[in-house]
Amino acid sequence: MDIEKSRKSLCVPGSVSISSWLFLIAALGVVLTAVGGCAGVTKGPVLLRVSEDRAALMWETEVEGPGKVLYSQDNSLRKKVTTEPIRVEYKINKKAAFIHKAWLENLEPGREYNYRVTGQRAPILQRIAKLGRSSIQSKVYKFRTVPADTNEVTFLVYGDSRTDPKTHRKVVEQMMKKKVDFVVHCGDLVSSGDRYEQFGPQFFEPVKGLAETVPLYIAKGNHEGNSGNFEKLLIPRGEKNSFSFDYGPLHYLCVDNVSKGLQTKEQLELIASDTKSSTARWKFVSYHVPSLNFGGHWSAWGYPDALRILSEAGVDFVVTGHSHQYERFRPIALPPGGDGSYVTHITSGGGGAPLSRIEQSIYHAEAGKIYHFCLFHIKGDELTMDTFDINGKIIDHLKVVKTDGRLNKQHLWTAVPMAAVRLHQDLHRTKPTKLPTRPKKGQSFNVTYKLSVPALGEPAKMTFKLRSDQGAYQLPEPKTLTIPKEGGTFNVEFTVVPLAEVKVSKKPIVPALWLECHYEIGRAREHISHPIVAKP
Ligand SMILES: [Fe+2]
């Protein structure tokens, strides 16, 4: 039999070959397998809250109709919560998606629960498949409720994972190696939260394998936007963007400090009232835009009161994001006579977004332009923190112990005075007056610096001087000022003569000219530099 005869002999009447039938059956099998498995759950499930007696979940399906969470401590999954999904639309192609949110109630503390989530199957595929089951369903996942009585907790904190999902995923893969009770994200999950289609690839895909089993608490970032997509997806029903929770010896407050345009009064009052009302041994606060940050955005959210209010509220750690870098500040000491805690500020904005430049200072205990996450472990009065890079290498380590509520002396010896930190912020915020015109070779011009310093509590000595990289200016002698502890307003003026032609660029004039301020306050000696800029 030749090849042509052989092929004809296998043909099915009606001119469709057996191989074509086999191909169609195989293709249908692939489609049905995809729809019948967890592929019908297009985002999540993600655990948004877990306490002693309840847990909140979210997930998304492509098909409208009620969903369910099936759960139990054993494998029966006999308990059930039904959901009515929220319809949302992709901005790019108006594709619809359906967000399911559920609270599992009346749970027992310190117990492991199994759960799976379900949604509706696409009707046409349901008819073709004739499988009898009208829903798609996820795999079975586990989570653990908060124990009623524990003195131990382990958790991760990271932030700013937007824009680069591959790097975010590498960070998450390292985080998945740690056994933790929860994760805090300091915000900026996506490049633009107004575009619903970004949440899948930039956030939900990279956190797979982590967020199904441990709760993910999020302090909203400015990139989440105000379209409501963030709230629809990630704030459980009945909850607000700012919220607090307890786990054994820890009280943790997450604050939304971006939705209302960096408003501070309301949020600072919340921080003060929430943390003061807690009797927990350790108090953490996370919000997106830092109150202390040197480099990147140089954020000073809540300036000039936040540092004092956080201390008076008894906060131990403030972990934020926004600037894409790692910086752990030395603990900050209140002025003499002040009553409050030594707060450690950490900027943890290295979750995947493009890294930003850091400005090292004497106030940093550790800092770097590096992708990372922080692992905290608290056991009673002892706290340890290890910060890991994207390869799982430890880049920072801290251990502190409290005795009768007071931190160990070795840690407190590293503290820096709040007045010095505040002065550094003041000096950075105040720029030299922009030159009104381009300086001309051989013609003198004035550099002016108008500084307003609030009460520091102790005097400061400052020396101002001009610096030119190329010796292209005739520079005046440095000037020294003493700032009284009550603060005040000061005006420093220099006369300079260019010895070469000067060009105006976006940053410093060319050749570059800088104003340097070296200061001493208490034991702190530091300096800050400003480029001299001219109007074009
Ligand atoms: Fe941000």
Coordinates of C-alpha atoms and ligand atoms in Angstrom, one line a residue:
M1 CA 0.0 0.0 0.0
D2 CA 1.4 3.4 -1.0
I3 CA 1.3 6.4 1.3
E4 CA -1.5 8.1 -0.6
K5 CA -3.8 5.0 -0.3
S6 CA -2.9 4.6 3.3
R7 CA -4.0 8.2 4.1
K8 CA -7.3 7.8 2.2
S9 CA -8.1 4.6 4.0
L10 CA -8.0 6.4 7.4
C11 CA -10.4 9.1 6.3
V12 CA -13.8 9.4 8.0
P13 CA -16.9 9.8 5.8
G14 CA -17.7 13.5 5.6
S15 CA -14.1 14.4 4.5
V16 CA -12.7 15.1 8.1
S17 CA -9.7 13.0 8.9
I18 CA -9.1 11.1 12.1
S19 CA -6.1 13.2 12.8
S20 CA -8.2 16.4 12.6
W21 CA -10.7 14.9 15.1
L22 CA -7.9 13.9 17.4
F23 CA -6.6 17.5 17.2
L24 CA -10.0 19.0 17.9
I25 CA -10.5 16.7 20.9
A26 CA -7.1 17.5 22.3
A27 CA -7.6 21.2 21.8
L28 CA -11.0 21.0 23.6
G29 CA -9.3 19.1 26.4
V30 CA -6.8 21.8 26.9
V31 CA -9.5 24.5 27.0
L32 CA -11.6 22.5 29.4
T33 CA -8.7 21.7 31.6
A34 CA -7.8 25.4 31.8
V35 CA -11.3 26.5 32.6
G36 CA -12.0 23.6 34.9
G37 CA -8.9 24.2 37.0
C38 CA -7.8 27.3 38.9
A39 CA -7.3 29.2 35.6
G40 CA -10.8 30.7 36.0
V41 CA -9.6 32.6 39.1
T42 CA -7.8 35.5 37.3
K43 CA -6.4 37.3 40.4
G44 CA -5.6 35.9 43.9
P45 CA -6.8 34.5 46.1
V46 CA -5.1 37.0 48.5
L47 CA -5.5 37.0 52.2
L48 CA -6.1 40.6 53.2
R49 CA -6.7 40.3 57.0
V50 CA -6.3 37.4 59.5
S51 CA -7.1 37.8 63.2
E52 CA -7.9 35.4 66.0
D53 CA -11.4 34.8 64.8
R54 CA -11.9 36.1 61.3
A55 CA -10.1 36.4 57.9
A56 CA -10.7 38.4 54.8
L57 CA -10.0 37.2 51.3
M58 CA -10.2 38.5 47.7
W59 CA -10.0 37.0 44.3
E60 CA -11.1 37.9 40.8
T61 CA -12.9 35.9 38.1
E62 CA -13.6 36.7 34.4
V63 CA -17.2 35.5 34.6
E64 CA -20.1 37.3 36.4
G65 CA -22.0 35.5 39.1
P66 CA -21.6 34.6 42.7
G67 CA -18.5 32.9 44.1
K68 CA -17.9 30.9 47.2
V69 CA -15.2 30.3 49.8
L70 CA -15.3 26.7 51.0
Y71 CA -13.2 26.2 54.2
S72 CA -12.7 24.1 57.3
Q73 CA -10.0 23.0 59.7
D74 CA -10.1 19.5 58.2
N75 CA -10.2 18.5 54.6
S76 CA -14.0 18.5 54.3
L77 CA -14.3 22.2 53.3
R78 CA -17.8 22.0 54.6
K79 CA -18.2 25.7 55.6
K80 CA -19.2 28.2 53.0
V81 CA -19.4 31.9 52.4
T82 CA -21.1 33.2 49.2
T83 CA -19.9 36.4 47.4
E84 CA -21.6 38.9 45.1
P85 CA -18.7 40.2 43.0
I86 CA -18.0 43.8 42.1
R87 CA -17.8 44.5 38.3
V88 CA -14.7 46.4 37.1
E89 CA -13.5 47.4 33.7
Y90 CA -10.0 47.4 32.1
K91 CA -9.2 50.9 30.9
I92 CA -7.4 49.6 27.8
N93 CA -10.0 47.4 26.2
K94 CA -13.1 47.7 28.4
K95 CA -12.8 44.1 29.3
A96 CA -14.8 43.2 32.4
A97 CA -13.6 41.5 35.5
F98 CA -15.4 40.5 38.8
I99 CA -13.8 41.0 42.2
H100 CA -15.0 38.7 45.0
K101 CA -14.4 39.6 48.7
A102 CA -15.4 37.5 51.7
W103 CA -15.0 37.4 55.4
L104 CA -14.6 34.1 57.1
E105 CA -16.2 34.5 60.5
N106 CA -16.2 32.6 63.9
L107 CA -12.8 31.1 63.4
E108 CA -10.8 29.6 66.3
P109 CA -7.5 31.3 67.4
G110 CA -4.2 29.7 66.5
R111 CA -5.7 27.1 64.1
E112 CA -4.8 26.1 60.6
Y113 CA -7.6 26.4 58.0
N114 CA -8.0 24.9 54.5
Y115 CA -9.9 26.9 51.9
R116 CA -10.6 27.1 48.2
V117 CA -12.4 29.8 46.3
T118 CA -14.8 29.4 43.4
G119 CA -16.5 31.4 40.6
Q120 CA -18.8 30.8 37.7
R121 CA -17.7 28.9 34.6
A122 CA -18.1 30.6 31.2
P123 CA -21.6 29.5 30.0
I124 CA -20.6 28.3 26.5
L125 CA -17.8 26.2 27.8
Q126 CA -20.1 24.9 30.5
R127 CA -22.5 23.6 27.8
I128 CA -19.8 22.1 25.7
A129 CA -18.1 20.4 28.6
K130 CA -21.3 18.9 30.2
L131 CA -19.2 18.3 33.2
G132 CA -22.0 18.8 35.6
R133 CA -20.1 21.2 37.8
S134 CA -21.1 24.8 37.0
S135 CA -18.2 26.5 38.8
I136 CA -14.4 27.0 38.5
Q137 CA -12.4 26.5 41.6
S138 CA -9.0 27.2 43.0
K139 CA -6.5 24.9 44.6
V140 CA -6.8 24.3 48.3
Y141 CA -4.7 26.7 50.3
K142 CA -3.9 26.9 54.0
F143 CA -3.7 29.8 56.5
R144 CA -3.3 30.1 60.2
T145 CA -5.3 32.4 62.6
V146 CA -3.6 34.5 65.2
P147 CA -3.0 32.6 68.4
A148 CA -4.9 33.9 71.5
D149 CA -1.8 33.9 73.6
T150 CA 1.7 34.2 72.1
N151 CA 4.7 36.3 72.8
E152 CA 6.2 35.7 69.4
V153 CA 5.7 37.0 65.9
T154 CA 7.6 36.9 62.6
F155 CA 6.9 39.2 59.7
L156 CA 8.2 40.7 56.5
V157 CA 8.1 44.4 55.4
Y158 CA 8.9 45.7 51.9
G159 CA 7.6 48.3 49.5
D160 CA 7.6 49.9 46.0
S161 CA 7.4 46.8 43.9
R162 CA 5.8 48.6 40.9
T163 CA 6.9 48.8 37.3
D164 CA 9.3 45.8 37.1
P165 CA 7.5 42.5 37.8
K166 CA 10.5 40.3 37.2
T167 CA 12.5 42.0 39.9
H168 CA 9.4 42.1 42.2
R169 CA 9.1 38.3 41.6
K170 CA 12.7 37.7 42.5
V171 CA 12.2 39.6 45.8
V172 CA 9.0 37.6 46.5
E173 CA 10.8 34.3 45.8
Q174 CA 13.4 35.2 48.5
M175 CA 10.5 36.2 50.9
M176 CA 8.8 32.9 50.3
K177 CA 11.8 31.1 51.9
K178 CA 10.9 32.7 55.2
K179 CA 8.2 31.3 57.5
V180 CA 6.2 34.3 58.6
D181 CA 2.9 35.3 60.1
F182 CA 2.2 38.2 57.8
V183 CA 3.7 40.6 55.2
V184 CA 3.4 44.4 55.2
H185 CA 3.7 46.2 51.9
C186 CA 4.6 50.0 52.1
G187 CA 2.8 50.9 48.9
D188 CA 3.3 51.6 45.2
L189 CA 2.1 48.2 43.9
V190 CA 1.7 49.4 40.3
S191 CA 2.9 52.1 38.0
S192 CA -0.5 53.6 37.6
G193 CA -3.4 52.2 39.7
D194 CA -5.9 54.0 37.6
R195 CA -5.1 51.4 34.9
Y196 CA -6.8 48.3 36.2
E197 CA -4.9 46.1 33.8
Q198 CA -1.6 46.8 35.6
F199 CA -2.6 45.1 38.9
G200 CA -2.4 41.6 37.4
P201 CA 1.1 41.6 35.9
Q202 CA 2.7 44.0 38.4
F203 CA 1.2 42.8 41.7
F204 CA -1.0 39.7 41.7
E205 CA 1.3 37.6 39.5
P206 CA 4.5 38.3 41.4
V207 CA 2.9 37.6 44.9
K208 CA 1.6 34.2 43.8
G209 CA 2.6 31.5 46.2
L210 CA 2.9 33.9 49.1
A211 CA -0.3 35.9 49.5
E212 CA -2.6 32.9 49.4
T213 CA -1.3 31.7 52.7
V214 CA -0.1 34.7 54.7
P215 CA -2.0 38.0 55.0
L216 CA -0.7 40.9 53.1
Y217 CA -1.3 44.3 54.8
I218 CA -0.8 47.3 52.5
A219 CA -0.2 50.9 53.3
K220 CA -1.5 52.6 50.1
G221 CA 1.1 54.3 47.8
N222 CA 0.7 57.4 45.6
H223 CA 1.0 55.3 42.5
E224 CA -2.2 53.4 43.4
G225 CA -4.1 56.5 42.4
N226 CA -7.6 57.6 43.4
S227 CA -9.7 55.8 40.8
G228 CA -10.9 53.4 43.4
N229 CA -9.3 50.3 41.8
F230 CA -7.0 49.8 44.8
E231 CA -9.9 50.0 47.3
K232 CA -12.1 47.6 45.2
L233 CA -9.3 45.1 45.0
L234 CA -7.5 45.2 48.3
I235 CA -9.6 46.8 51.0
P236 CA -11.9 44.2 52.6
R237 CA -15.6 45.1 53.0
G238 CA -16.2 47.3 56.1
E239 CA -12.5 48.2 56.4
K240 CA -10.7 51.5 55.8
N241 CA -7.4 52.3 54.1
S242 CA -5.8 53.1 57.5
F243 CA -6.1 50.2 60.0
S244 CA -4.3 48.5 62.8
F245 CA -3.9 45.0 64.1
D246 CA -2.3 43.0 66.9
Y247 CA -0.2 39.9 66.9
G248 CA 1.1 38.7 70.3
P249 CA 3.5 41.3 71.6
L250 CA 3.1 43.6 68.5
H251 CA 0.7 46.4 67.6
Y252 CA 0.9 47.4 63.9
L253 CA -0.7 50.5 62.3
C254 CA -0.9 51.0 58.6
V255 CA -1.7 54.5 57.5
D256 CA -2.8 55.9 54.1
N257 CA -0.9 59.1 53.9
V258 CA -1.3 59.6 50.1
S259 CA -5.0 59.5 49.2
K260 CA -5.8 63.0 50.5
G261 CA -2.7 64.6 49.0
L262 CA -0.2 64.2 51.8
Q263 CA -2.6 65.7 54.3
T264 CA -1.0 65.3 57.7
K265 CA -3.1 66.6 60.6
E266 CA -5.8 63.8 60.4
Q267 CA -3.2 61.1 59.9
L268 CA -0.9 62.3 62.7
E269 CA -3.8 62.4 65.1
L270 CA -4.7 58.9 64.1
I271 CA -1.1 57.7 64.8
A272 CA -1.1 59.4 68.2
S273 CA -4.5 58.1 69.3
D274 CA -4.1 54.6 67.9
T275 CA -0.6 53.8 69.2
K276 CA -1.2 55.5 72.6
S277 CA -4.3 53.4 73.2
S278 CA -2.3 50.1 72.7
T279 CA -0.5 48.4 75.5
A280 CA 1.5 46.2 73.2
R281 CA 5.3 45.8 74.0
W282 CA 6.3 46.8 70.4
K283 CA 4.6 49.4 68.2
F284 CA 5.1 49.6 64.5
V285 CA 3.7 52.1 62.0
S286 CA 3.9 51.9 58.2
Y287 CA 2.9 54.6 55.7
H288 CA 4.1 55.2 52.2
V289 CA 5.7 58.6 52.1
P290 CA 8.5 58.8 54.8
S291 CA 8.9 61.4 57.5
L292 CA 12.6 60.9 57.4
N293 CA 14.4 60.1 54.1
F294 CA 17.7 61.4 52.8
G295 CA 18.1 60.7 49.1
G296 CA 15.5 59.7 46.5
H297 CA 12.5 61.9 47.1
W298 CA 14.0 63.4 50.3
S299 CA 10.5 63.0 51.8
A300 CA 9.7 64.6 55.2
W301 CA 6.0 63.8 55.5
G302 CA 4.5 65.5 58.6
Y303 CA 7.3 68.1 58.8
P304 CA 8.0 69.7 61.2
D305 CA 5.9 67.8 63.8
A306 CA 5.9 64.1 62.8
L307 CA 9.2 63.0 64.4
R308 CA 8.1 64.4 67.8
I309 CA 4.5 63.1 67.5
L310 CA 5.8 59.6 66.6
S311 CA 8.1 59.6 69.6
E312 CA 5.5 60.9 72.0
A313 CA 3.1 58.2 70.8
G314 CA 5.6 55.6 71.9
V315 CA 6.2 54.2 68.4
D316 CA 9.3 51.9 68.1
F317 CA 9.6 51.5 64.3
V318 CA 8.4 53.5 61.4
V319 CA 8.8 51.5 58.1
T320 CA 7.9 53.4 54.9
G321 CA 8.6 53.3 51.1
H322 CA 8.3 55.9 48.3
S323 CA 12.1 56.4 47.8
H324 CA 13.5 53.3 46.1
Q325 CA 16.3 52.5 48.5
Y326 CA 17.1 51.0 51.8
E327 CA 17.9 53.2 54.8
R328 CA 17.8 52.5 58.5
F329 CA 18.3 55.5 60.6
R330 CA 19.8 55.5 64.0
P331 CA 17.2 55.8 66.8
I332 CA 16.1 59.4 67.4
A333 CA 16.4 60.9 70.8
L334 CA 13.9 63.5 72.0
P335 CA 15.3 66.9 73.2
P336 CA 16.3 66.9 76.9
G337 CA 13.2 66.9 79.0
G338 CA 11.1 65.4 76.3
D339 CA 9.0 62.3 77.0
G340 CA 8.8 59.7 74.3
S341 CA 10.3 56.6 72.6
Y342 CA 13.5 56.3 70.6
V343 CA 12.0 55.8 67.1
T344 CA 13.8 53.9 64.4
H345 CA 12.9 55.0 60.9
I346 CA 13.4 52.7 58.0
T347 CA 12.8 53.4 54.3
S348 CA 12.2 50.1 52.6
G349 CA 11.4 51.0 49.0
G350 CA 13.4 48.3 47.2
G351 CA 10.7 45.9 46.1
G352 CA 11.3 46.1 42.4
A353 CA 10.8 49.8 41.2
P354 CA 13.9 51.5 39.6
L355 CA 16.3 52.3 42.4
S356 CA 17.1 55.9 43.5
R357 CA 20.2 57.6 44.8
I358 CA 20.8 57.7 48.5
E359 CA 22.5 60.5 50.4
Q360 CA 24.6 58.9 53.2
S361 CA 24.8 60.8 56.4
I362 CA 25.9 60.3 60.0
Y363 CA 22.2 59.7 60.8
H364 CA 22.1 56.4 58.9
A365 CA 22.9 53.2 60.7
E366 CA 22.8 51.4 57.3
A367 CA 21.8 52.5 53.9
G368 CA 22.1 51.4 50.3
K369 CA 20.7 51.7 46.8
I370 CA 19.5 48.1 46.7
Y371 CA 16.6 45.8 46.2
H372 CA 15.6 44.2 49.5
F373 CA 13.1 43.2 52.1
C374 CA 13.1 43.3 55.9
L375 CA 12.5 40.3 58.2
F376 CA 11.5 41.0 61.8
H377 CA 11.2 38.5 64.6
I378 CA 9.9 39.5 68.0
K379 CA 10.0 37.2 71.0
G380 CA 8.8 38.9 74.1
D381 CA 11.1 41.8 74.8
E382 CA 13.7 40.9 72.1
L383 CA 13.5 42.1 68.6
T384 CA 15.7 41.1 65.7
M385 CA 15.7 42.4 62.2
D386 CA 17.5 41.1 59.1
T387 CA 17.4 42.9 55.8
F388 CA 18.0 40.7 52.8
D389 CA 19.0 41.6 49.2
I390 CA 17.5 40.0 46.1
N391 CA 19.9 37.1 46.3
G392 CA 19.0 36.3 49.9
K393 CA 22.2 37.8 51.4
I394 CA 21.8 39.7 54.7
I395 CA 22.7 43.4 54.2
D396 CA 21.7 44.7 57.6
H397 CA 21.2 43.2 61.1
L398 CA 19.7 44.7 64.2
K399 CA 19.0 43.3 67.6
V400 CA 17.3 45.3 70.4
V401 CA 16.0 44.3 73.8
K402 CA 13.6 46.0 76.1
T403 CA 13.8 45.9 79.9
D404 CA 10.8 47.3 81.7
G405 CA 9.8 49.0 78.4
R406 CA 13.2 50.7 77.9
L407 CA 15.6 49.8 75.1
N408 CA 19.1 48.4 75.8
K409 CA 21.9 50.9 76.4
Q410 CA 24.0 49.7 73.5
H411 CA 21.2 50.6 71.1
L412 CA 20.5 53.9 72.8
W413 CA 24.2 54.9 72.6
T414 CA 23.8 55.0 68.8
A415 CA 21.0 57.5 69.0
V416 CA 21.1 60.9 67.3
P417 CA 19.4 64.0 68.7
M418 CA 16.1 64.9 67.1
A419 CA 17.3 68.5 66.8
A420 CA 20.2 67.5 64.6
V421 CA 18.0 65.4 62.3
R422 CA 15.5 68.3 62.1
L423 CA 18.3 70.8 61.3
H424 CA 19.5 68.5 58.5
Q425 CA 15.9 68.5 57.1
D426 CA 15.6 72.3 57.4
L427 CA 18.9 72.8 55.6
H428 CA 17.9 70.5 52.8
R429 CA 14.5 72.1 52.3
T430 CA 16.0 75.6 52.1
K431 CA 17.6 76.2 48.8
P432 CA 19.9 79.2 47.9
T433 CA 18.0 82.0 46.0
K434 CA 18.0 81.3 42.3
L435 CA 20.3 83.8 40.4
P436 CA 18.0 86.2 38.5
T437 CA 20.3 86.2 35.4
R438 CA 23.3 84.3 33.9
P439 CA 26.5 85.5 35.7
K440 CA 29.0 87.1 33.3
K441 CA 32.8 86.6 33.3
G442 CA 34.5 89.3 35.4
Q443 CA 31.3 90.7 36.8
S444 CA 30.4 90.0 40.5
F445 CA 27.1 88.5 41.6
N446 CA 25.6 87.6 44.9
V447 CA 24.7 84.2 46.3
T448 CA 22.0 84.5 49.0
Y449 CA 20.7 81.9 51.5
K450 CA 17.7 82.7 53.6
L451 CA 17.3 80.2 56.4
S452 CA 14.4 79.9 58.9
V453 CA 15.1 77.5 61.8
P454 CA 12.4 76.5 64.3
A455 CA 13.3 76.1 67.9
L456 CA 15.9 73.3 68.2
G457 CA 16.2 73.0 71.9
E458 CA 20.0 73.5 71.8
P459 CA 22.3 75.9 69.9
A460 CA 23.9 75.1 66.6
K461 CA 27.1 76.4 65.0
M462 CA 27.1 76.7 61.2
T463 CA 29.8 77.5 58.7
F464 CA 28.8 78.4 55.1
K465 CA 31.3 78.3 52.2
L466 CA 31.2 78.3 48.5
R467 CA 32.9 75.5 46.5
S468 CA 33.8 75.4 42.8
D469 CA 35.0 72.2 41.2
Q470 CA 37.2 73.9 38.6
G471 CA 38.5 77.0 40.4
A472 CA 36.5 79.0 37.9
Y473 CA 35.3 81.6 40.5
Q474 CA 36.9 84.1 42.8
L475 CA 35.4 82.8 46.1
P476 CA 34.9 84.7 49.3
E477 CA 35.9 83.6 52.8
P478 CA 33.5 81.2 54.7
K479 CA 31.0 82.7 57.1
T480 CA 30.0 81.3 60.5
L481 CA 26.7 81.6 62.3
T482 CA 25.5 80.6 65.8
I483 CA 21.8 79.5 65.8
P484 CA 20.4 80.0 69.3
K485 CA 18.3 77.1 70.8
E486 CA 15.1 79.2 70.1
G487 CA 15.9 79.2 66.3
G488 CA 15.3 82.2 64.2
T489 CA 15.6 83.6 60.7
F490 CA 19.1 84.1 59.1
N491 CA 20.4 85.6 55.9
V492 CA 23.8 84.6 54.5
E493 CA 25.2 86.5 51.5
F494 CA 28.4 86.0 49.4
T495 CA 29.8 88.0 46.5
V496 CA 31.4 85.9 43.8
V497 CA 33.3 86.8 40.6
P498 CA 33.3 84.4 37.7
L499 CA 36.8 83.9 36.2
A500 CA 35.4 82.1 33.1
E501 CA 32.3 82.3 30.9
V502 CA 29.3 80.8 32.7
K503 CA 26.5 78.7 31.2
V504 CA 23.1 78.0 32.6
S505 CA 21.9 74.4 32.8
K506 CA 19.1 72.6 34.5
K507 CA 21.0 71.9 37.7
P508 CA 24.1 74.0 38.8
I509 CA 25.5 76.7 36.6
V510 CA 28.5 75.6 34.6
P511 CA 31.3 75.7 35.8
A512 CA 29.5 74.2 38.8
L513 CA 29.3 76.3 42.0
W514 CA 28.0 74.9 45.3
L515 CA 27.0 76.3 48.7
E516 CA 28.1 74.1 51.5
C517 CA 26.8 74.3 55.1
H518 CA 28.8 72.5 57.8
Y519 CA 27.1 72.4 61.2
E520 CA 27.6 71.2 64.7
I521 CA 24.8 70.6 67.1
G522 CA 25.4 68.6 70.3
R523 CA 27.7 65.8 69.3
A524 CA 26.5 65.8 65.7
R525 CA 28.7 67.2 62.9
E526 CA 27.4 67.0 59.4
H527 CA 27.1 69.1 56.2
I528 CA 24.8 69.6 53.3
S529 CA 25.5 71.0 49.8
H530 CA 23.3 72.9 47.4
P531 CA 24.0 73.7 43.7
I532 CA 23.8 77.3 42.6
V533 CA 21.1 77.6 40.0
A534 CA 20.4 80.5 37.6
K535 CA 17.2 81.4 35.7
P536 CA 17.7 80.7 32.0
Ligands
FE1 FE 5.6 56.5 45.9

